[in-house]
Amino acid sequence: MKKVGNHNSTSRKMLFSLALMLTFSLTSIAQVATPAAAAAEVPVATQGGDPIKGKELFNSNCAACHKLDAKATGPMLRGIASKHDMPWLYKWIHNSSALIKSGDAAAVKVYEENNKAVMTAFPALSETDIDDIIAYTSEPKAEAPVPVAGTAVAGAAQEGGVSNNIILGALALVMTVLVVMLFLVNSVLRKVAKVNGIEVAPQAPTTPIWKAFAKNQFLVLVTSIFLLLAGAYFVYGFLMQIGVDQNYEPIQPIHYSHRIHAGDNEINCKYCHSSARVSKHSGIPSLNVCMNCHKNIAEVAESTATPEYSKAFYDEQIQKLYTAVGWDKTTQSYTGKTEPVKWVRIHNLPDFVYFNHSQHVTVAGIECQTCHGPVETYEIQKQFAPLTMGWCINCHRKTEVKMKGNEYYTKIHDELSKKYGVDKLTAAQMGGLECGKCHY
């Protein structure tokens, strides 16, 4: 009988090449995308004033107590021109108290409907300024576009070309067909060889690799030593990470975005964490601190939303704050029904470690970002630093002690600077590496 080589490998190579060609063809189709068309903006007609200037004046003078579409300390102002004539509005804005004292019925009614809150007088605003503000409040509310059924799917297909699910499905189908073809071709070739009396040469028996390895004592010894060292390395690394929660990012009961507050609005960290200046602990801000602003901010601007978090999501978090403190935004009053917020602690040092925030923040003048990272960019607060002993020691070794206006260190600084022959001392040279500084 005629002997031939093993033909299975050749058929596999041909089919594998075909699979690669089909894969690249389908992938190239998926990369075709169409640009999205820009939405046309329709200008809003103004009424006797400039609404753009009016918006600036509204934000600088009125926004602290008024909202366009919701009641705050004062009434909602959208469409206010349809409720009162302009001469009355001029008098009210210039001096509301005088108008109330005159016995004007409309003024008294507004005063009583808003919990008898006295409106600040704005005599500096001219009638033109007031016209601009009224023009801004007279603009119709922008309605959110209603999505048409099927447009979301169509838009996704236009932006990304062929759907990824279709591509993956097609690839899976092609690979399945290729596997079936491989078995069929192999079966047909064996039958042809058998009919023609061709004997397929069997593969030569080889020694299993594990038997060859076991017979080589040198390789066994080297491998054993390597595995022991590698195991010790990984066990040591694992044990050293116990209690280190770097990048810990828990989900809080109320979503608080440092990106919005510390980043976009540039609120100083110590406004909320005021105890960091005078206490060992930075403290969790009271919800009353939140209400200093959110008493009049019941919803966020459209520009605040991100692809991950919508405006509706942020507005829902503000409502959670109102529920927790017992604030009724409709009546602009506290109900007395409060609910505790169970915040999840992020930074947690061992009990045997002493760390004083005021000593670092007030005395040393260290910025919050040094230990807590760029919090102004964090959507969800996380633990930035490992907060290990080695990390703290390295900081003490490279951080220079600020002497300006700090008479406490003057004498010891002069003595130690002469001893070390330097002009400026680090925290380590000032005793920052002594065990008793942090452990007690």
Coordinates of C-alpha atoms in Angstrom, one line a residue:
M1 CA 0.0 0.0 0.0
K2 CA 1.1 3.5 -0.8
K3 CA 2.0 5.7 2.3
V4 CA 1.4 9.4 2.4
G5 CA 2.0 12.1 5.1
N6 CA -0.5 13.5 7.4
H7 CA -2.8 15.8 5.3
N8 CA -4.8 17.2 8.2
S9 CA -2.4 20.1 8.8
T10 CA -2.7 21.3 5.2
S11 CA -6.4 21.5 5.3
R12 CA -6.4 23.2 8.6
K13 CA -4.0 25.9 7.3
M14 CA -6.2 26.6 4.3
L15 CA -9.3 26.9 6.4
F16 CA -7.6 29.1 9.0
S17 CA -6.4 31.5 6.2
L18 CA -10.0 31.7 4.9
A19 CA -11.2 32.5 8.5
L20 CA -8.7 35.4 8.8
M21 CA -9.8 36.9 5.5
L22 CA -13.4 36.9 6.5
T23 CA -12.6 38.3 9.9
F24 CA -10.7 41.3 8.4
S25 CA -13.5 41.9 5.9
L26 CA -16.2 42.1 8.5
T27 CA -14.1 44.3 10.8
S28 CA -13.5 46.8 8.1
I29 CA -17.3 47.1 7.5
A30 CA -17.8 47.8 11.2
Q31 CA -15.6 50.9 11.0
V32 CA -17.8 52.8 8.6
A33 CA -19.5 55.7 10.5
T34 CA -21.6 58.6 9.4
P35 CA -21.2 62.1 11.1
A36 CA -24.1 63.2 13.2
A37 CA -25.9 66.3 12.0
A38 CA -25.9 69.4 14.2
A39 CA -29.2 70.4 15.6
A40 CA -30.4 73.8 14.5
E41 CA -31.1 76.4 17.2
V42 CA -34.2 78.4 17.1
P43 CA -33.9 81.8 18.6
V44 CA -36.4 82.8 21.2
A45 CA -38.3 86.1 20.6
T46 CA -37.7 88.7 23.3
Q47 CA -40.3 91.1 24.7
G48 CA -39.2 94.6 25.2
G49 CA -35.7 93.8 26.4
D50 CA -32.5 91.8 25.9
P51 CA -33.0 88.3 27.4
I52 CA -29.2 87.6 27.2
K53 CA -28.4 90.6 29.4
G54 CA -31.4 89.8 31.4
K55 CA -30.0 86.3 32.2
E56 CA -26.7 87.8 33.5
L57 CA -28.7 90.3 35.7
F58 CA -31.0 87.5 36.9
N59 CA -28.1 85.3 37.9
S60 CA -26.3 88.1 39.8
N61 CA -29.3 89.7 41.5
C62 CA -32.2 87.3 41.6
A63 CA -31.0 83.7 41.5
A64 CA -30.2 83.7 45.3
C65 CA -34.0 83.8 46.1
H66 CA -35.8 83.0 42.8
K67 CA -36.1 80.3 40.2
L68 CA -37.7 80.4 36.9
D69 CA -39.8 77.3 37.1
A70 CA -40.1 76.6 40.8
K71 CA -40.9 78.3 44.0
A72 CA -37.9 79.2 46.2
T73 CA -37.6 81.8 48.9
G74 CA -39.6 84.0 46.5
P75 CA -42.1 83.0 43.8
M76 CA -41.2 81.4 40.5
L77 CA -40.6 84.1 37.9
R78 CA -41.2 82.6 34.5
G79 CA -44.1 84.5 33.0
I80 CA -44.2 87.1 35.8
A81 CA -44.9 89.8 33.2
S82 CA -48.3 88.2 32.5
K83 CA -49.3 88.5 36.2
H84 CA -48.2 92.1 36.9
D85 CA -47.9 95.2 34.7
M86 CA -44.5 96.8 34.2
P87 CA -45.0 100.0 36.2
W88 CA -45.9 97.8 39.2
L89 CA -42.9 95.6 38.7
Y90 CA -40.6 98.7 38.6
K91 CA -41.9 99.8 42.0
W92 CA -41.8 96.3 43.5
I93 CA -38.2 95.7 42.4
H94 CA -36.9 99.1 43.4
N95 CA -38.5 99.0 46.9
S96 CA -40.9 96.3 47.7
S97 CA -41.1 97.3 51.4
A98 CA -42.4 100.7 50.5
L99 CA -45.0 99.3 48.1
I100 CA -46.2 96.9 50.9
K101 CA -46.5 99.7 53.4
S102 CA -48.5 101.8 51.0
G103 CA -51.2 99.1 51.2
D104 CA -51.0 98.0 47.6
A105 CA -53.2 94.9 47.4
A106 CA -51.0 92.9 44.9
A107 CA -47.9 93.7 47.0
V108 CA -49.5 92.6 50.2
K109 CA -50.7 89.4 48.6
V110 CA -47.3 88.5 47.2
Y111 CA -45.7 89.3 50.6
E112 CA -48.1 87.0 52.5
E113 CA -48.0 84.2 50.0
N114 CA -44.2 83.9 50.4
N115 CA -44.1 83.6 54.2
K116 CA -43.7 87.3 54.7
A117 CA -40.1 87.2 53.4
V118 CA -38.9 90.7 52.7
M119 CA -37.5 91.1 49.2
T120 CA -34.2 93.0 48.9
A121 CA -34.6 96.5 47.3
F122 CA -32.7 97.1 44.1
P123 CA -32.8 100.8 43.5
A124 CA -29.6 100.6 41.4
L125 CA -31.4 98.7 38.7
S126 CA -32.6 100.9 35.9
E127 CA -35.9 100.3 34.1
T128 CA -33.9 99.1 31.1
D129 CA -32.2 96.5 33.4
I130 CA -35.6 95.4 34.7
D131 CA -36.9 95.2 31.1
D132 CA -34.0 92.9 30.3
I133 CA -34.7 90.7 33.3
I134 CA -38.4 90.5 32.5
A135 CA -37.5 89.6 28.9
Y136 CA -35.4 86.7 30.2
T137 CA -38.2 85.5 32.5
S138 CA -40.7 85.7 29.6
E139 CA -38.9 83.2 27.4
P140 CA -40.8 80.0 27.0
K141 CA -39.4 77.0 28.8
A142 CA -37.3 74.8 26.5
E143 CA -39.0 71.4 26.1
A144 CA -36.9 68.3 26.0
P145 CA -37.2 66.6 22.6
V146 CA -39.4 63.5 22.6
P147 CA -37.6 60.5 21.1
V148 CA -39.4 58.8 18.2
A149 CA -39.8 55.1 18.4
G150 CA -36.9 53.4 16.5
T151 CA -34.7 56.5 16.2
A152 CA -32.4 55.5 19.0
V153 CA -31.6 52.2 17.3
A154 CA -31.3 53.9 14.0
G155 CA -29.0 56.6 15.4
A156 CA -26.8 54.0 17.0
A157 CA -26.4 52.1 13.8
Q158 CA -25.6 55.3 11.9
E159 CA -23.0 56.5 14.4
G160 CA -21.2 53.1 14.7
G161 CA -21.8 51.6 11.3
V162 CA -22.7 47.9 11.6
S163 CA -23.7 46.9 15.1
N164 CA -21.0 45.1 17.1
N165 CA -23.5 42.4 18.0
I166 CA -24.1 41.6 14.3
I167 CA -20.3 41.4 13.7
L168 CA -19.8 39.1 16.6
G169 CA -22.7 36.9 15.5
A170 CA -21.4 36.7 12.0
L171 CA -17.9 35.8 13.2
A172 CA -19.3 33.1 15.5
L173 CA -21.3 31.7 12.6
V174 CA -18.2 31.7 10.3
M175 CA -16.1 30.0 12.9
T176 CA -18.8 27.3 13.5
V177 CA -19.0 26.7 9.7
L178 CA -15.2 26.4 9.4
V179 CA -15.0 23.9 12.3
V180 CA -17.8 21.7 10.7
M181 CA -16.0 22.0 7.3
L182 CA -12.7 20.9 8.9
F183 CA -14.3 17.7 10.3
L184 CA -16.1 17.0 7.0
V185 CA -12.9 17.5 4.9
N186 CA -10.9 15.3 7.3
S187 CA -13.6 12.5 7.1
V188 CA -13.7 12.7 3.2
L189 CA -9.9 12.5 2.9
R190 CA -9.8 9.5 5.1
K191 CA -12.5 7.7 3.0
V192 CA -10.7 8.6 -0.2
A193 CA -7.4 7.2 1.1
K194 CA -9.1 4.0 2.2
V195 CA -10.8 3.5 -1.1
N196 CA -7.5 4.0 -3.0
G197 CA -5.5 1.8 -0.7
I198 CA -3.4 4.6 0.7
E199 CA -2.2 4.0 4.2
V200 CA -1.9 7.2 6.3
A201 CA 1.4 7.2 8.1
P202 CA 0.9 7.1 11.9
Q203 CA 2.6 9.7 14.0
A204 CA 5.8 8.6 15.7
P205 CA 5.4 8.1 19.4
T206 CA 7.1 10.7 21.5
T207 CA 7.9 10.9 25.2
P208 CA 5.5 13.1 27.2
I209 CA 7.1 16.4 28.2
W210 CA 6.3 15.8 31.9
K211 CA 8.2 12.5 31.9
A212 CA 11.2 14.1 30.2
F213 CA 11.1 16.9 32.7
A214 CA 10.9 14.5 35.7
K215 CA 14.0 12.6 34.5
N216 CA 16.1 15.8 34.4
Q217 CA 17.1 16.3 38.1
F218 CA 18.7 19.7 37.4
L219 CA 15.6 21.2 35.9
V220 CA 13.5 19.8 38.8
L221 CA 15.9 21.4 41.3
V222 CA 16.0 24.8 39.6
T223 CA 12.2 24.8 39.1
S224 CA 11.6 24.0 42.7
I225 CA 13.8 26.8 43.9
F226 CA 12.1 29.2 41.5
L227 CA 8.6 28.2 42.7
L228 CA 9.6 28.6 46.3
L229 CA 11.0 32.1 45.8
A230 CA 8.1 33.1 43.6
G231 CA 5.6 31.8 46.2
A232 CA 7.4 33.7 49.0
Y233 CA 7.3 36.9 46.9
F234 CA 3.6 36.7 46.2
V235 CA 2.7 35.7 49.7
Y236 CA 4.7 38.6 51.1
G237 CA 3.1 41.0 48.6
F238 CA -0.4 39.7 49.6
L239 CA 0.3 40.1 53.3
M240 CA 1.6 43.6 52.9
Q241 CA -1.6 44.7 51.1
I242 CA -3.8 43.7 54.0
G243 CA -5.5 46.9 55.3
V244 CA -4.3 48.9 52.3
D245 CA -7.4 50.2 50.5
Q246 CA -5.9 52.5 47.8
N247 CA -8.5 53.3 45.1
Y248 CA -11.3 52.2 47.4
E249 CA -14.4 53.8 45.8
P250 CA -17.7 52.9 47.6
I251 CA -21.1 53.9 46.5
Q252 CA -22.7 56.4 48.9
P253 CA -26.4 56.6 49.8
I254 CA -26.5 60.1 48.3
H255 CA -24.3 60.6 45.2
Y256 CA -22.0 63.6 45.9
S257 CA -19.9 64.8 43.0
H258 CA -16.6 66.5 44.0
R259 CA -16.2 67.3 40.3
I260 CA -19.2 69.6 40.4
H261 CA -18.7 71.1 43.8
A262 CA -14.9 71.4 44.2
G263 CA -14.2 71.5 40.4
D264 CA -16.9 73.4 38.5
N265 CA -18.1 75.5 41.4
E266 CA -14.6 75.9 43.0
I267 CA -15.9 75.4 46.5
N268 CA -13.0 75.3 49.0
C269 CA -12.5 71.9 50.7
K270 CA -12.5 73.5 54.1
Y271 CA -15.9 75.1 53.6
C272 CA -17.5 71.7 54.0
H273 CA -14.7 70.0 56.0
S274 CA -14.3 73.0 58.3
S275 CA -13.1 70.9 61.3
A276 CA -9.9 69.9 59.4
R277 CA -8.5 73.4 60.3
V278 CA -8.9 73.0 64.0
S279 CA -9.4 69.3 64.8
K280 CA -7.7 66.0 64.5
H281 CA -10.5 64.8 62.2
S282 CA -11.7 66.4 59.0
G283 CA -15.3 65.5 59.9
I284 CA -18.3 64.6 57.8
P285 CA -20.1 67.8 56.8
S286 CA -23.6 68.4 58.4
L287 CA -26.4 68.3 55.9
N288 CA -27.2 71.8 57.1
V289 CA -24.0 72.9 55.3
C290 CA -25.4 71.4 52.1
M291 CA -28.6 73.3 52.6
N292 CA -26.8 76.6 52.8
C293 CA -26.7 76.3 49.0
H294 CA -29.3 73.7 48.1
K295 CA -32.1 75.5 49.9
N296 CA -32.3 77.4 46.6
I297 CA -30.8 74.9 44.3
A298 CA -33.3 72.2 43.7
E299 CA -32.0 71.1 40.3
V300 CA -28.8 71.2 38.3
A301 CA -28.1 72.9 35.0
E302 CA -28.4 70.9 31.8
S303 CA -24.6 71.4 31.2
T304 CA -23.9 69.6 34.4
A305 CA -25.0 66.2 33.0
T306 CA -22.5 63.7 31.7
P307 CA -22.9 60.7 29.4
E308 CA -22.9 58.5 32.6
Y309 CA -25.0 60.7 34.9
S310 CA -28.0 62.6 33.5
K311 CA -29.6 65.8 34.9
A312 CA -32.5 63.7 36.2
F313 CA -30.1 61.6 38.2
Y314 CA -28.5 64.6 39.9
D315 CA -31.9 66.2 40.6
E316 CA -32.9 62.9 42.3
Q317 CA -29.9 63.1 44.6
I318 CA -30.8 66.6 45.6
Q319 CA -34.3 65.3 46.4
K320 CA -32.7 62.6 48.6
L321 CA -30.9 65.5 50.5
Y322 CA -34.3 67.2 51.0
T323 CA -35.8 64.0 52.3
A324 CA -33.0 63.5 54.7
V325 CA -33.2 67.0 56.2
G326 CA -36.9 67.2 56.0
W327 CA -37.2 70.1 53.5
D328 CA -40.4 70.8 51.6
K329 CA -39.3 72.7 48.5
T330 CA -42.9 73.5 47.6
T331 CA -43.6 75.4 50.9
Q332 CA -40.0 76.3 51.4
S333 CA -40.0 75.1 55.0
Y334 CA -38.7 72.3 57.2
T335 CA -41.2 69.6 58.0
G336 CA -39.3 68.2 61.0
K337 CA -39.3 64.7 59.6
T338 CA -35.6 63.8 59.1
E339 CA -33.9 60.6 58.0
P340 CA -30.3 59.7 58.8
V341 CA -27.8 59.3 56.0
K342 CA -25.6 56.2 56.4
W343 CA -22.4 57.5 54.7
V344 CA -19.7 54.8 53.9
R345 CA -16.3 55.7 55.4
I346 CA -13.5 55.8 52.8
H347 CA -10.3 56.7 54.7
N348 CA -9.7 54.7 57.8
L349 CA -6.3 54.6 59.7
P350 CA -5.6 51.9 62.3
D351 CA -6.4 52.8 65.9
F352 CA -2.7 52.8 66.9
V353 CA -1.9 55.6 64.4
Y354 CA -2.2 59.3 65.4
F355 CA -2.9 61.7 62.6
N356 CA -3.9 65.3 63.2
H357 CA -5.5 67.2 60.3
S358 CA -5.1 70.6 61.9
Q359 CA -1.3 70.1 62.3
H360 CA -1.0 69.3 58.6
V361 CA -3.6 71.7 57.2
T362 CA -3.2 74.8 59.4
V363 CA 0.4 74.5 60.8
A364 CA 2.1 72.8 57.8
G365 CA -0.1 74.4 55.2
I366 CA -0.4 71.2 53.2
E367 CA -3.0 71.2 50.5
C368 CA -5.8 68.6 50.7
Q369 CA -4.9 67.2 47.3
T370 CA -1.5 66.1 48.6
C371 CA -3.1 63.2 50.5
H372 CA -6.5 63.0 48.9
G373 CA -5.5 63.5 45.2
P374 CA -7.2 65.7 42.6
V375 CA -10.6 65.5 44.3
E376 CA -11.9 68.3 42.0
T377 CA -11.9 65.8 39.2
Y378 CA -13.5 62.9 41.1
E379 CA -17.1 62.1 40.3
I380 CA -17.1 59.5 43.1
Q381 CA -14.6 60.1 46.0
K382 CA -12.0 57.4 46.4
Q383 CA -8.9 56.8 48.5
F384 CA -6.1 58.3 46.5
A385 CA -3.0 57.4 48.6
P386 CA -2.1 54.0 50.1
L387 CA -1.8 55.7 53.6
T388 CA 0.8 53.2 54.6
M389 CA 3.6 53.9 57.1
G390 CA 6.2 54.0 54.3
W391 CA 4.2 56.5 52.3
C392 CA 3.9 58.9 55.4
I393 CA 7.7 58.5 56.1
N394 CA 8.6 59.4 52.5
C395 CA 6.4 62.5 52.7
H396 CA 8.2 63.6 56.0
R397 CA 11.6 63.0 54.4
K398 CA 10.9 65.3 51.4
T399 CA 8.6 67.9 52.9
E400 CA 10.3 71.1 54.2
V401 CA 9.0 72.7 57.3
K402 CA 7.5 76.2 56.7
M403 CA 9.1 78.6 59.0
K404 CA 7.5 81.9 57.9
G405 CA 5.1 83.1 60.7
N406 CA 5.8 80.0 62.7
E407 CA 7.6 81.0 65.9
Y408 CA 7.1 77.6 67.5
Y409 CA 9.9 76.1 65.4
T410 CA 12.3 79.1 65.3
K411 CA 14.7 78.0 68.1
I412 CA 14.8 74.3 67.3
H413 CA 15.1 75.1 63.6
D414 CA 18.2 77.3 64.1
E415 CA 19.9 74.6 66.2
L416 CA 19.2 71.8 63.9
S417 CA 20.0 73.7 60.7
K418 CA 23.5 74.3 62.1
K419 CA 23.8 70.7 63.1
Y420 CA 22.8 69.4 59.6
G421 CA 24.4 72.3 57.7
V422 CA 21.3 73.2 55.8
D423 CA 19.1 76.3 55.4
K424 CA 15.8 74.4 55.4
L425 CA 14.8 71.4 57.4
T426 CA 12.5 68.6 56.4
A427 CA 9.8 67.2 58.7
A428 CA 12.1 64.1 59.2
Q429 CA 15.0 66.2 60.4
M430 CA 12.6 68.0 62.8
G431 CA 11.8 64.7 64.5
G432 CA 9.1 63.5 62.0
L433 CA 10.5 59.9 62.0
E434 CA 10.3 59.4 65.8
C435 CA 7.9 56.5 66.7
G436 CA 6.1 58.6 69.3
K437 CA 5.1 61.2 66.8
C438 CA 2.5 58.9 65.2
H439 CA 2.2 55.9 67.7
Y440 CA 1.1 56.2 71.2

